[in-house]
C-alpha cells in the first residue's frame, strides 16, 4: 500500500511529441512552409491557465519540432480571430513579457526537471532568453544563449521559427533520446490570456514535472567547443570636486573564454573583465532604511549556472565581488547532478556587510580571493519531486581575515500543488580588525501549497548573532521569524475575474526573545481585465522595534497597490501607496508616514518607448506636524528603436534627501541630492558581438560639502568567435 501511494504521488501524466529529422534546409522566415514542417507531427491541445484555470484554450495553437545534426527547430503557429488586436511593440532584448503577444519555449536539457532554458519571441520579432530554477520557481533573464528566431504575421494570426543550436543546450552525454519541454502562448487583450501545451494551473508549485516529452531524437552530436569573447574599451572622464579637477583617459582590454569541454562540463574564464554598467541601476529609497539593499546581477561571467545559487536563504550574492582581476569557474549538468565551482581574485573597493539584529553596518572591502561551490542531486529525476544540495562559500582577505559558510538544503514536492524546503547553514569568521574567531548558524524551512484557488505558505527562519556571509547579502542576524500567509480565490464574471481574500502574519524576535516585529494583516487581492492586479491591506496591527532597548512602536498603516497593462499606448502602469504611522530610525520616534510610487510606460510611437518612475517618502512629527524627512527618487528611461540591432537609450535620474535640522538634537545633513544622465547607442549583432558608445554626466551635492561633478565618455567593442 505504501509503495503504491508513493508511486501515485511521484508519477505524472506526460504527453509526448515526436520530432522528425530534416531532409532539406529550413529557411528562417517564420512561415513554416517547408515540406519538413508539413510532415512533422502536431501538438495542438493547448490549455488556458490565465485567467481561466485548466480550461481548453480559446484560440488554436500548433507546435511542430524538427532537427538536424546542428540544431533543434521549433515551429509555432498561433491562430487569432482578430489579428488587429495583437500587441507587437518594439522592446529591448529580454523585455518580452506578458503584455505582448509572444511564444515561450522551455526546454529541460538534462531530464532532471530541475532546470530549464527558455527562449522567447514576440510578434515584432524581439527575442528574450534565460534560465528557470524549478526548486525556487524563479526565472532569470540574465543568462544569454546563442539562438535564432524569426516571426511572420499572417492574415489569421502569426507564426515563428526557432533555431536552437545543440551547442547552446546543456545536453548530457550520452545525449538523451528524448527531452522535455513546455510551450507558452501569451495574448494580451481585454485581459491577459495565457495558454500552454500542457495542463498547468495559474501559479503551479511544480512546473517542469508536467513538461511534455519530445521523442524521436537520434544521432545527436556530442556537443563541445571553445568560444572566446575579447573586448577593447576606452573611457575618458573629467571629475571636478570643489576647486579640484581630475582628468583621466583609460584604454583597457580583456577577454571571456567559454569552453564546452564535454556535454556535461562548461569551463568559464575571464581576465581583466570590463564589469562597468552600461545601464544605471534603478534608484532605491534608503535614508530611512536600516539594512543593506541589493541589486540584480547583470555581469556575464557570473551567469553560467547562476540558478544553482538559489536556496531558501540565499548565501551567494555575486555582486559582493567588486573588481575582479581574473576568475574561473566550472559548471556540470547531467540527469544525475548539477554542480558549479567558481573562484575570483577580487581587487576590492566595495563594502563588507556586517549584519546585526537591529541594523547592518559596513566596512571597506580589501583585496580578497572569493571561492564558492554548489552541488545539487535530484530526487526521482523523472518526476521532478525534489532535490538535495550542498554549498560552500569562502572569502580570504589580504589582511588575514576570512569568512566561510557551509550549507545543506533539500526540496521535496509530494504533489503538483505542494512544495517543502529546508536549509541549514554554519559560518566561521576570522576578523583581523575585531580580533578573534566567531561561529554562527542559520536554519530556514518553509512549506507551500497552492491548488489554483487555495493558497497556504509558512516559513520559519533563525539566524544566530554571530552568523556572517561575506559572499552574500545577509544583512540581519540574531533573530528568529515565523511567517504565515493564506488566501482563497473565487472566480467571478466582470471586470475582476478573480477575488482572493486572505491573511498575512509575521512574528520576529531577537535572540534574547525580545519582540522585533509583529503584524496580522487581512489582504484583499484581485485580478482583473487588462492583466491588472489590485491589492489592499489594512495594516492596523503592525508593531516594530528599531533599536536595542528601544520602544515597541504601534505603526498602523493602510497599504494599496495596483498595476496592469491598460492598452498598446500605455502598456504598463504601476501605483503603490501607504499612509499611517512609521518610525524615524535616526531618533527611534514615531512619525506620520506617507509613501507613494508610480511607474508609467508610454509608447509615443511604435519605435519610441518612455518609462517614468517616481518614488516619494515623507515623515512628519506627530505632535507638531513639522516635517522630519523627505526623500524622492525620479527616473526617466527613453529608448529609440532604429532597427532590430540598433537602439539609442537615454536614462535620467535624480535622488533627493532632506532632513529638518530643527527636529534633531544632533547634527544631520539637511540636504543631499544626486543627478545622472546617460545616453548610450548600442549595436548588437548577436551573443557577445556588440558595440556600445555613450556619455554620462552626474553630480552629487550635499550641504556643507563640495559638489562632485563627473562627465564620462566611453566606447566598448566586443566580439565572439568559436574555435
mmCIF file of N, CA and C in Angstrom, residues 26-146:
data_model
loop_
_atom_site.group_PDB
_atom_site.id
_atom_site.type_symbol
_atom_site.label_atom_id
_atom_site.label_comp_id
_atom_site.label_asym_id
_atom_site.label_seq_id
_atom_site.Cartn_x
_atom_site.Cartn_y
_atom_site.Cartn_z
ATOM 1 N N UNK A 26 15.940 24.368 -43.616
ATOM 2 C CA UNK A 26 14.944 25.294 -43.088
ATOM 3 C C UNK A 26 15.440 26.722 -43.292
ATOM 4 N N UNK A 27 14.672 27.534 -43.994
ATOM 5 C CA UNK A 27 14.960 28.958 -44.127
ATOM 6 C C UNK A 27 14.185 29.695 -43.041
ATOM 7 N N UNK A 28 14.894 30.362 -42.163
ATOM 8 C CA UNK A 28 14.233 31.025 -41.043
ATOM 9 C C UNK A 28 13.527 32.286 -41.534
ATOM 10 N N UNK A 29 12.237 32.142 -41.817
ATOM 11 C CA UNK A 29 11.422 33.290 -42.200
ATOM 12 C C UNK A 29 10.116 33.320 -41.410
ATOM 13 N N UNK A 30 9.954 32.373 -40.487
ATOM 14 C CA UNK A 30 8.773 32.338 -39.642
ATOM 15 C C UNK A 30 7.551 31.706 -40.261
ATOM 16 N N UNK A 31 7.610 31.235 -41.499
ATOM 17 C CA UNK A 31 6.389 30.867 -42.232
ATOM 18 C C UNK A 31 6.024 29.383 -42.161
ATOM 19 N N UNK A 32 6.935 28.516 -41.760
ATOM 20 C CA UNK A 32 6.643 27.081 -41.627
ATOM 21 C C UNK A 32 6.129 26.483 -42.938
ATOM 22 N N UNK A 33 6.723 26.895 -44.077
ATOM 23 C CA UNK A 33 6.208 26.431 -45.362
ATOM 24 C C UNK A 33 7.088 25.367 -46.018
ATOM 25 N N UNK A 34 8.174 24.942 -45.351
ATOM 26 C CA UNK A 34 8.986 23.863 -45.902
ATOM 27 C C UNK A 34 8.268 22.523 -45.753
ATOM 28 N N UNK A 35 8.625 21.578 -46.608
ATOM 29 C CA UNK A 35 7.975 20.261 -46.605
ATOM 30 C C UNK A 35 8.199 19.523 -45.294
ATOM 31 N N UNK A 36 9.361 19.709 -44.672
ATOM 32 C CA UNK A 36 9.638 19.014 -43.411
ATOM 33 C C UNK A 36 8.677 19.449 -42.310
ATOM 34 N N UNK A 37 8.291 20.718 -42.306
ATOM 35 C CA UNK A 37 7.319 21.179 -41.305
ATOM 36 C C UNK A 37 5.973 20.478 -41.523
ATOM 37 N N UNK A 38 5.616 20.258 -42.776
ATOM 38 C CA UNK A 38 4.307 19.690 -43.065
ATOM 39 C C UNK A 38 4.214 18.215 -42.670
ATOM 40 N N UNK A 39 5.334 17.513 -42.671
ATOM 41 C CA UNK A 39 5.278 16.105 -42.285
ATOM 42 C C UNK A 39 5.563 15.880 -40.802
ATOM 43 N N UNK A 40 5.887 16.941 -40.068
ATOM 44 C CA UNK A 40 6.145 16.804 -38.632
ATOM 45 C C UNK A 40 4.824 16.685 -37.870
ATOM 46 N N UNK A 41 4.745 15.788 -36.870
ATOM 47 C CA UNK A 41 3.538 15.686 -36.041
ATOM 48 C C UNK A 41 3.239 17.012 -35.347
ATOM 49 N N UNK A 42 1.953 17.224 -35.026
ATOM 50 C CA UNK A 42 1.494 18.494 -34.452
ATOM 51 C C UNK A 42 1.022 18.278 -33.022
ATOM 52 N N UNK A 43 1.474 19.155 -32.140
ATOM 53 C CA UNK A 43 0.921 19.233 -30.787
ATOM 54 C C UNK A 43 0.030 20.466 -30.755
ATOM 55 N N UNK A 44 -1.277 20.269 -30.567
ATOM 56 C CA UNK A 44 -2.190 21.395 -30.674
ATOM 57 C C UNK A 44 -3.243 21.478 -29.600
ATOM 58 N N UNK A 45 -3.130 20.674 -28.554
ATOM 59 C CA UNK A 45 -4.121 20.699 -27.479
ATOM 60 C C UNK A 45 -3.622 21.602 -26.351
ATOM 61 N N UNK A 46 -3.759 22.903 -26.554
ATOM 62 C CA UNK A 46 -3.316 23.863 -25.546
ATOM 63 C C UNK A 46 -4.403 24.045 -24.483
ATOM 64 N N UNK A 47 -3.953 24.391 -23.264
ATOM 65 C CA UNK A 47 -4.847 24.593 -22.125
ATOM 66 C C UNK A 47 -4.647 25.989 -21.558
ATOM 67 N N UNK A 48 -5.734 26.698 -21.330
ATOM 68 C CA UNK A 48 -5.650 28.039 -20.737
ATOM 69 C C UNK A 48 -5.389 27.926 -19.232
ATOM 70 N N UNK A 49 -4.452 28.724 -18.729
ATOM 71 C CA UNK A 49 -4.215 28.782 -17.279
ATOM 72 C C UNK A 49 -4.297 30.189 -16.715
ATOM 73 N N UNK A 50 -4.612 31.174 -17.573
ATOM 74 C CA UNK A 50 -4.838 32.540 -17.116
ATOM 75 C C UNK A 50 -5.701 33.249 -18.148
ATOM 76 N N UNK A 51 -6.825 33.849 -17.769
ATOM 77 C CA UNK A 51 -7.351 33.945 -16.399
ATOM 78 C C UNK A 51 -8.134 32.713 -15.958
ATOM 79 N N UNK A 52 -8.616 31.896 -16.939
ATOM 80 C CA UNK A 52 -9.353 30.685 -16.580
ATOM 81 C C UNK A 52 -8.359 29.576 -16.283
ATOM 82 N N UNK A 53 -8.636 28.810 -15.262
ATOM 83 C CA UNK A 53 -7.687 27.812 -14.775
ATOM 84 C C UNK A 53 -8.006 26.441 -15.365
ATOM 85 N N UNK A 54 -7.015 25.858 -16.103
ATOM 86 C CA UNK A 54 -7.115 24.494 -16.628
ATOM 87 C C UNK A 54 -8.347 24.294 -17.513
ATOM 88 N N UNK A 55 -8.578 25.268 -18.396
ATOM 89 C CA UNK A 55 -9.689 25.200 -19.342
ATOM 90 C C UNK A 55 -9.134 25.093 -20.764
ATOM 91 N N UNK A 56 -9.886 24.518 -21.709
ATOM 92 C CA UNK A 56 -9.419 24.452 -23.098
ATOM 93 C C UNK A 56 -9.090 25.849 -23.637
ATOM 94 N N UNK A 57 -8.019 25.954 -24.412
ATOM 95 C CA UNK A 57 -7.584 27.242 -24.952
ATOM 96 C C UNK A 57 -8.649 27.833 -25.869
ATOM 97 N N UNK A 58 -8.775 29.161 -25.849
ATOM 98 C CA UNK A 58 -9.793 29.837 -26.650
ATOM 99 C C UNK A 58 -9.443 29.806 -28.140
ATOM 100 N N UNK A 59 -8.153 29.975 -28.452
ATOM 101 C CA UNK A 59 -7.716 30.018 -29.843
ATOM 102 C C UNK A 59 -6.673 28.933 -30.087
ATOM 103 N N UNK A 60 -6.662 28.421 -31.290
ATOM 104 C CA UNK A 60 -5.824 27.282 -31.626
ATOM 105 C C UNK A 60 -4.353 27.678 -31.731
ATOM 106 N N UNK A 61 -3.470 26.830 -31.175
ATOM 107 C CA UNK A 61 -2.025 26.990 -31.287
ATOM 108 C C UNK A 61 -1.423 25.635 -31.642
ATOM 109 N N UNK A 62 -0.496 25.612 -32.589
ATOM 110 C CA UNK A 62 0.129 24.369 -33.031
ATOM 111 C C UNK A 62 1.642 24.444 -32.860
ATOM 112 N N UNK A 63 2.226 23.315 -32.464
ATOM 113 C CA UNK A 63 3.677 23.215 -32.276
ATOM 114 C C UNK A 63 4.195 22.030 -33.082
ATOM 115 N N UNK A 64 5.261 22.268 -33.844
ATOM 116 C CA UNK A 64 5.963 21.213 -34.567
ATOM 117 C C UNK A 64 7.450 21.303 -34.240
ATOM 118 N N UNK A 65 8.147 20.150 -34.304
ATOM 119 C CA UNK A 65 9.578 20.125 -33.992
ATOM 120 C C UNK A 65 10.313 19.278 -35.020
ATOM 121 N N UNK A 66 11.389 19.840 -35.562
ATOM 122 C CA UNK A 66 12.283 19.110 -36.455
ATOM 123 C C UNK A 66 13.713 19.330 -35.968
ATOM 124 N N UNK A 67 14.653 18.546 -36.487
ATOM 125 C CA UNK A 67 16.040 18.686 -36.029
ATOM 126 C C UNK A 67 16.991 18.180 -37.099
ATOM 127 N N UNK A 68 18.239 18.627 -36.991
ATOM 128 C CA UNK A 68 19.324 18.067 -37.788
ATOM 129 C C UNK A 68 20.539 17.930 -36.876
ATOM 130 N N UNK A 69 21.691 17.687 -37.453
ATOM 131 C CA UNK A 69 22.887 17.445 -36.638
ATOM 132 C C UNK A 69 23.380 18.710 -35.948
ATOM 133 N N UNK A 70 22.932 19.877 -36.423
ATOM 134 C CA UNK A 70 23.431 21.139 -35.878
ATOM 135 C C UNK A 70 22.500 21.776 -34.851
ATOM 136 N N UNK A 71 21.174 21.597 -35.018
ATOM 137 C CA UNK A 71 20.251 22.392 -34.207
ATOM 138 C C UNK A 71 18.904 21.704 -34.058
ATOM 139 N N UNK A 72 18.142 22.219 -33.103
ATOM 140 C CA UNK A 72 16.756 21.834 -32.857
ATOM 141 C C UNK A 72 15.868 22.983 -33.329
ATOM 142 N N UNK A 73 14.801 22.674 -34.072
ATOM 143 C CA UNK A 73 13.924 23.695 -34.630
ATOM 144 C C UNK A 73 12.514 23.528 -34.060
ATOM 145 N N UNK A 74 11.958 24.601 -33.549
ATOM 146 C CA UNK A 74 10.555 24.631 -33.136
ATOM 147 C C UNK A 74 9.789 25.537 -34.100
ATOM 148 N N UNK A 75 8.635 25.067 -34.534
ATOM 149 C CA UNK A 75 7.728 25.889 -35.319
ATOM 150 C C UNK A 75 6.420 26.050 -34.563
ATOM 151 N N UNK A 76 6.021 27.283 -34.291
ATOM 152 C CA UNK A 76 4.806 27.554 -33.520
ATOM 153 C C UNK A 76 3.872 28.399 -34.374
ATOM 154 N N UNK A 77 2.620 27.968 -34.469
ATOM 155 C CA UNK A 77 1.605 28.650 -35.290
ATOM 156 C C UNK A 77 0.438 29.040 -34.395
ATOM 157 N N UNK A 78 0.128 30.343 -34.341
ATOM 158 C CA UNK A 78 -0.950 30.861 -33.498
ATOM 159 C C UNK A 78 -2.071 31.406 -34.373
ATOM 160 N N UNK A 79 -3.265 30.894 -34.190
ATOM 161 C CA UNK A 79 -4.446 31.395 -34.891
ATOM 162 C C UNK A 79 -5.124 32.461 -34.042
ATOM 163 N N UNK A 80 -5.629 33.507 -34.711
ATOM 164 C CA UNK A 80 -6.237 34.622 -33.999
ATOM 165 C C UNK A 80 -7.455 35.116 -34.780
ATOM 166 N N UNK A 81 -8.631 35.177 -34.144
ATOM 167 C CA UNK A 81 -9.830 35.628 -34.875
ATOM 168 C C UNK A 81 -9.772 37.097 -35.265
ATOM 169 N N UNK A 82 -8.929 37.900 -34.586
ATOM 170 C CA UNK A 82 -8.831 39.328 -34.908
ATOM 171 C C UNK A 82 -7.382 39.773 -34.735
ATOM 172 N N UNK A 83 -6.521 39.525 -35.746
ATOM 173 C CA UNK A 83 -5.102 39.875 -35.624
ATOM 174 C C UNK A 83 -4.849 41.360 -35.398
ATOM 175 N N UNK A 84 -5.831 42.221 -35.699
ATOM 176 C CA UNK A 84 -5.628 43.655 -35.487
ATOM 177 C C UNK A 84 -5.464 43.990 -34.007
ATOM 178 N N UNK A 85 -5.891 43.095 -33.121
ATOM 179 C CA UNK A 85 -5.777 43.338 -31.683
ATOM 180 C C UNK A 85 -4.458 42.838 -31.096
ATOM 181 N N UNK A 86 -3.620 42.241 -31.933
ATOM 182 C CA UNK A 86 -2.341 41.752 -31.434
ATOM 183 C C UNK A 86 -1.458 42.914 -30.997
ATOM 184 N N UNK A 87 -0.701 42.697 -29.920
ATOM 185 C CA UNK A 87 0.227 43.712 -29.421
ATOM 186 C C UNK A 87 1.646 43.256 -29.733
ATOM 187 N N UNK A 88 2.323 44.049 -30.567
ATOM 188 C CA UNK A 88 3.646 43.669 -31.043
ATOM 189 C C UNK A 88 4.580 44.876 -30.995
ATOM 190 N N UNK A 89 4.921 45.353 -29.805
ATOM 191 C CA UNK A 89 5.767 46.545 -29.717
ATOM 192 C C UNK A 89 7.249 46.219 -29.903
ATOM 193 N N UNK A 90 8.018 47.237 -30.298
ATOM 194 C CA UNK A 90 9.470 47.154 -30.201
ATOM 195 C C UNK A 90 9.841 47.229 -28.727
ATOM 196 N N UNK A 91 10.665 46.314 -28.276
ATOM 197 C CA UNK A 91 11.192 46.354 -26.911
ATOM 198 C C UNK A 91 12.655 45.939 -26.974
ATOM 199 N N UNK A 92 13.368 46.166 -25.875
ATOM 200 C CA UNK A 92 14.748 45.713 -25.802
ATOM 201 C C UNK A 92 14.801 44.201 -25.617
ATOM 202 N N UNK A 93 15.927 43.611 -25.979
ATOM 203 C CA UNK A 93 16.109 42.171 -25.765
ATOM 204 C C UNK A 93 15.902 41.851 -24.288
ATOM 205 N N UNK A 94 15.247 40.735 -24.022
ATOM 206 C CA UNK A 94 14.918 40.246 -22.676
ATOM 207 C C UNK A 94 13.801 41.045 -22.022
ATOM 208 N N UNK A 95 13.086 41.870 -22.798
ATOM 209 C CA UNK A 95 11.931 42.600 -22.266
ATOM 210 C C UNK A 95 10.631 42.070 -22.888
ATOM 211 N N UNK A 96 10.623 40.803 -23.233
ATOM 212 C CA UNK A 96 9.435 40.174 -23.813
ATOM 213 C C UNK A 96 8.598 39.597 -22.677
ATOM 214 N N UNK A 97 7.502 40.302 -22.337
ATOM 215 C CA UNK A 97 6.693 39.942 -21.180
ATOM 216 C C UNK A 97 5.248 39.660 -21.599
ATOM 217 N N UNK A 98 4.389 39.470 -20.593
ATOM 218 C CA UNK A 98 3.010 39.087 -20.837
ATOM 219 C C UNK A 98 2.134 40.176 -21.401
ATOM 220 N N UNK A 99 2.625 41.416 -21.502
ATOM 221 C CA UNK A 99 1.834 42.477 -22.116
ATOM 222 C C UNK A 99 2.046 42.545 -23.625
ATOM 223 N N UNK A 100 2.645 41.491 -24.215
ATOM 224 C CA UNK A 100 2.871 41.398 -25.648
ATOM 225 C C UNK A 100 2.426 40.012 -26.121
ATOM 226 N N UNK A 101 1.960 39.927 -27.368
ATOM 227 C CA UNK A 101 1.758 38.615 -27.971
ATOM 228 C C UNK A 101 3.122 37.955 -28.128
ATOM 229 N N UNK A 102 3.290 36.777 -27.538
ATOM 230 C CA UNK A 102 4.586 36.119 -27.616
ATOM 231 C C UNK A 102 4.467 34.618 -27.444
ATOM 232 N N UNK A 103 5.521 33.927 -27.849
ATOM 233 C CA UNK A 103 5.693 32.496 -27.611
ATOM 234 C C UNK A 103 6.879 32.317 -26.660
ATOM 235 N N UNK A 104 6.781 31.314 -25.792
ATOM 236 C CA UNK A 104 7.885 30.941 -24.906
ATOM 237 C C UNK A 104 8.078 29.437 -25.009
ATOM 238 N N UNK A 105 9.317 29.014 -25.226
ATOM 239 C CA UNK A 105 9.661 27.591 -25.246
ATOM 240 C C UNK A 105 10.591 27.316 -24.070
ATOM 241 N N UNK A 106 10.192 26.394 -23.219
ATOM 242 C CA UNK A 106 11.007 25.957 -22.075
ATOM 243 C C UNK A 106 11.538 24.573 -22.399
ATOM 244 N N UNK A 107 12.847 24.381 -22.310
ATOM 245 C CA UNK A 107 13.466 23.092 -22.599
ATOM 246 C C UNK A 107 14.289 22.656 -21.396
ATOM 247 N N UNK A 108 13.994 21.464 -20.892
ATOM 248 C CA UNK A 108 14.789 20.846 -19.831
ATOM 249 C C UNK A 108 15.833 19.965 -20.508
ATOM 250 N N UNK A 109 17.104 20.396 -20.593
ATOM 251 C CA UNK A 109 18.073 19.658 -21.409
ATOM 252 C C UNK A 109 18.607 18.391 -20.753
ATOM 253 N N UNK A 110 18.514 18.273 -19.430
ATOM 254 C CA UNK A 110 19.105 17.118 -18.749
ATOM 255 C C UNK A 110 18.086 16.044 -18.409
ATOM 256 N N UNK A 111 16.813 16.395 -18.351
ATOM 257 C CA UNK A 111 15.792 15.440 -17.961
ATOM 258 C C UNK A 111 15.599 15.316 -16.472
ATOM 259 N N UNK A 112 16.355 16.084 -15.670
ATOM 260 C CA UNK A 112 16.224 16.015 -14.214
ATOM 261 C C UNK A 112 15.043 16.827 -13.711
ATOM 262 N N UNK A 113 14.451 17.651 -14.573
ATOM 263 C CA UNK A 113 13.308 18.504 -14.225
ATOM 264 C C UNK A 113 13.635 19.446 -13.066
ATOM 265 N N UNK A 114 14.882 19.929 -13.012
ATOM 266 C CA UNK A 114 15.318 20.902 -12.017
ATOM 267 C C UNK A 114 15.675 22.249 -12.653
ATOM 268 N N UNK A 115 15.953 22.244 -13.949
ATOM 269 C CA UNK A 115 16.493 23.417 -14.629
ATOM 270 C C UNK A 115 15.985 23.413 -16.064
ATOM 271 N N UNK A 116 15.665 24.601 -16.565
ATOM 272 C CA UNK A 116 15.245 24.721 -17.959
ATOM 273 C C UNK A 116 15.838 25.983 -18.560
ATOM 274 N N UNK A 117 16.109 25.922 -19.853
ATOM 275 C CA UNK A 117 16.454 27.113 -20.625
ATOM 276 C C UNK A 117 15.198 27.551 -21.359
ATOM 277 N N UNK A 118 14.924 28.881 -21.348
ATOM 278 C CA UNK A 118 13.740 29.343 -22.064
ATOM 279 C C UNK A 118 14.121 30.326 -23.155
ATOM 280 N N UNK A 119 13.315 30.298 -24.225
ATOM 281 C CA UNK A 119 13.552 31.105 -25.417
ATOM 282 C C UNK A 119 12.224 31.762 -25.801
ATOM 283 N N UNK A 120 12.257 33.085 -26.036
ATOM 284 C CA UNK A 120 11.034 33.847 -26.293
ATOM 285 C C UNK A 120 11.153 34.656 -27.572
ATOM 286 N N UNK A 121 10.008 34.909 -28.183
ATOM 287 C CA UNK A 121 9.919 35.862 -29.284
ATOM 288 C C UNK A 121 8.548 36.505 -29.222
ATOM 289 N N UNK A 122 8.489 37.820 -29.444
ATOM 290 C CA UNK A 122 7.183 38.467 -29.520
ATOM 291 C C UNK A 122 6.787 38.657 -30.983
ATOM 292 N N UNK A 123 5.592 39.161 -31.200
ATOM 293 C CA UNK A 123 5.057 39.257 -32.556
ATOM 294 C C UNK A 123 5.694 40.385 -33.363
ATOM 295 N N UNK A 124 6.704 41.064 -32.798
ATOM 296 C CA UNK A 124 7.513 42.032 -33.524
ATOM 297 C C UNK A 124 8.853 41.413 -33.907
ATOM 298 N N UNK A 125 9.167 40.232 -33.359
ATOM 299 C CA UNK A 125 10.429 39.559 -33.650
ATOM 300 C C UNK A 125 11.521 39.825 -32.639
ATOM 301 N N UNK A 126 11.195 40.447 -31.493
ATOM 302 C CA UNK A 126 12.182 40.705 -30.447
ATOM 303 C C UNK A 126 12.381 39.435 -29.626
ATOM 304 N N UNK A 127 13.642 39.149 -29.259
ATOM 305 C CA UNK A 127 13.992 37.911 -28.585
ATOM 306 C C UNK A 127 14.265 38.130 -27.096
ATOM 307 N N UNK A 128 14.104 37.054 -26.344
ATOM 308 C CA UNK A 128 14.467 37.025 -24.926
ATOM 309 C C UNK A 128 14.837 35.593 -24.583
ATOM 310 N N UNK A 129 15.678 35.421 -23.582
ATOM 311 C CA UNK A 129 16.055 34.086 -23.134
ATOM 312 C C UNK A 129 16.524 34.145 -21.695
ATOM 313 N N UNK A 130 16.724 32.969 -21.108
ATOM 314 C CA UNK A 130 17.167 32.918 -19.721
ATOM 315 C C UNK A 130 17.077 31.509 -19.180
ATOM 316 N N UNK A 131 17.101 31.406 -17.846
ATOM 317 C CA UNK A 131 17.121 30.116 -17.161
ATOM 318 C C UNK A 131 16.009 30.061 -16.126
ATOM 319 N N UNK A 132 15.447 28.872 -15.945
ATOM 320 C CA UNK A 132 14.390 28.629 -14.974
ATOM 321 C C UNK A 132 14.921 27.702 -13.884
ATOM 322 N N UNK A 133 14.679 28.077 -12.614
ATOM 323 C CA UNK A 133 15.058 27.258 -11.467
ATOM 324 C C UNK A 133 13.796 26.638 -10.894
ATOM 325 N N UNK A 134 13.654 25.326 -11.031
ATOM 326 C CA UNK A 134 12.434 24.654 -10.598
ATOM 327 C C UNK A 134 12.278 24.656 -9.085
ATOM 328 N N UNK A 135 13.366 24.469 -8.345
ATOM 329 C CA UNK A 135 13.257 24.407 -6.888
ATOM 330 C C UNK A 135 12.778 25.725 -6.301
ATOM 331 N N UNK A 136 13.256 26.850 -6.865
ATOM 332 C CA UNK A 136 12.866 28.166 -6.364
ATOM 333 C C UNK A 136 11.687 28.756 -7.123
ATOM 334 N N UNK A 137 11.254 28.100 -8.225
ATOM 335 C CA UNK A 137 10.177 28.604 -9.077
ATOM 336 C C UNK A 137 10.475 30.033 -9.531
ATOM 337 N N UNK A 138 11.698 30.237 -10.042
ATOM 338 C CA UNK A 138 12.144 31.567 -10.460
ATOM 339 C C UNK A 138 12.725 31.506 -11.867
ATOM 340 N N UNK A 139 12.448 32.553 -12.665
ATOM 341 C CA UNK A 139 13.079 32.694 -13.972
ATOM 342 C C UNK A 139 14.070 33.845 -13.919
ATOM 343 N N UNK A 140 15.188 33.664 -14.608
ATOM 344 C CA UNK A 140 16.268 34.641 -14.613
ATOM 345 C C UNK A 140 16.597 34.983 -16.057
ATOM 346 N N UNK A 141 16.397 36.263 -16.441
ATOM 347 C CA UNK A 141 16.668 36.700 -17.800
ATOM 348 C C UNK A 141 18.139 37.047 -18.023
ATOM 349 N N UNK A 142 18.968 36.950 -16.993
ATOM 350 C CA UNK A 142 20.361 37.365 -17.138
ATOM 351 C C UNK A 142 21.158 36.491 -18.099
ATOM 352 N N UNK A 143 21.078 35.136 -18.027
ATOM 353 C CA UNK A 143 21.859 34.328 -18.975
ATOM 354 C C UNK A 143 21.389 34.527 -20.413
ATOM 355 N N UNK A 144 22.333 34.525 -21.337
ATOM 356 C CA UNK A 144 22.030 34.629 -22.768
ATOM 357 C C UNK A 144 22.579 33.399 -23.485
ATOM 358 N N UNK A 145 21.815 32.886 -24.432
ATOM 359 C CA UNK A 145 22.207 31.713 -25.201
ATOM 360 C C UNK A 145 22.175 32.055 -26.689
ATOM 361 N N UNK A 146 22.983 31.330 -27.440
ATOM 362 C CA UNK A 146 23.051 31.551 -28.878
ATOM 363 C C UNK A 146 21.878 30.831 -29.541
#
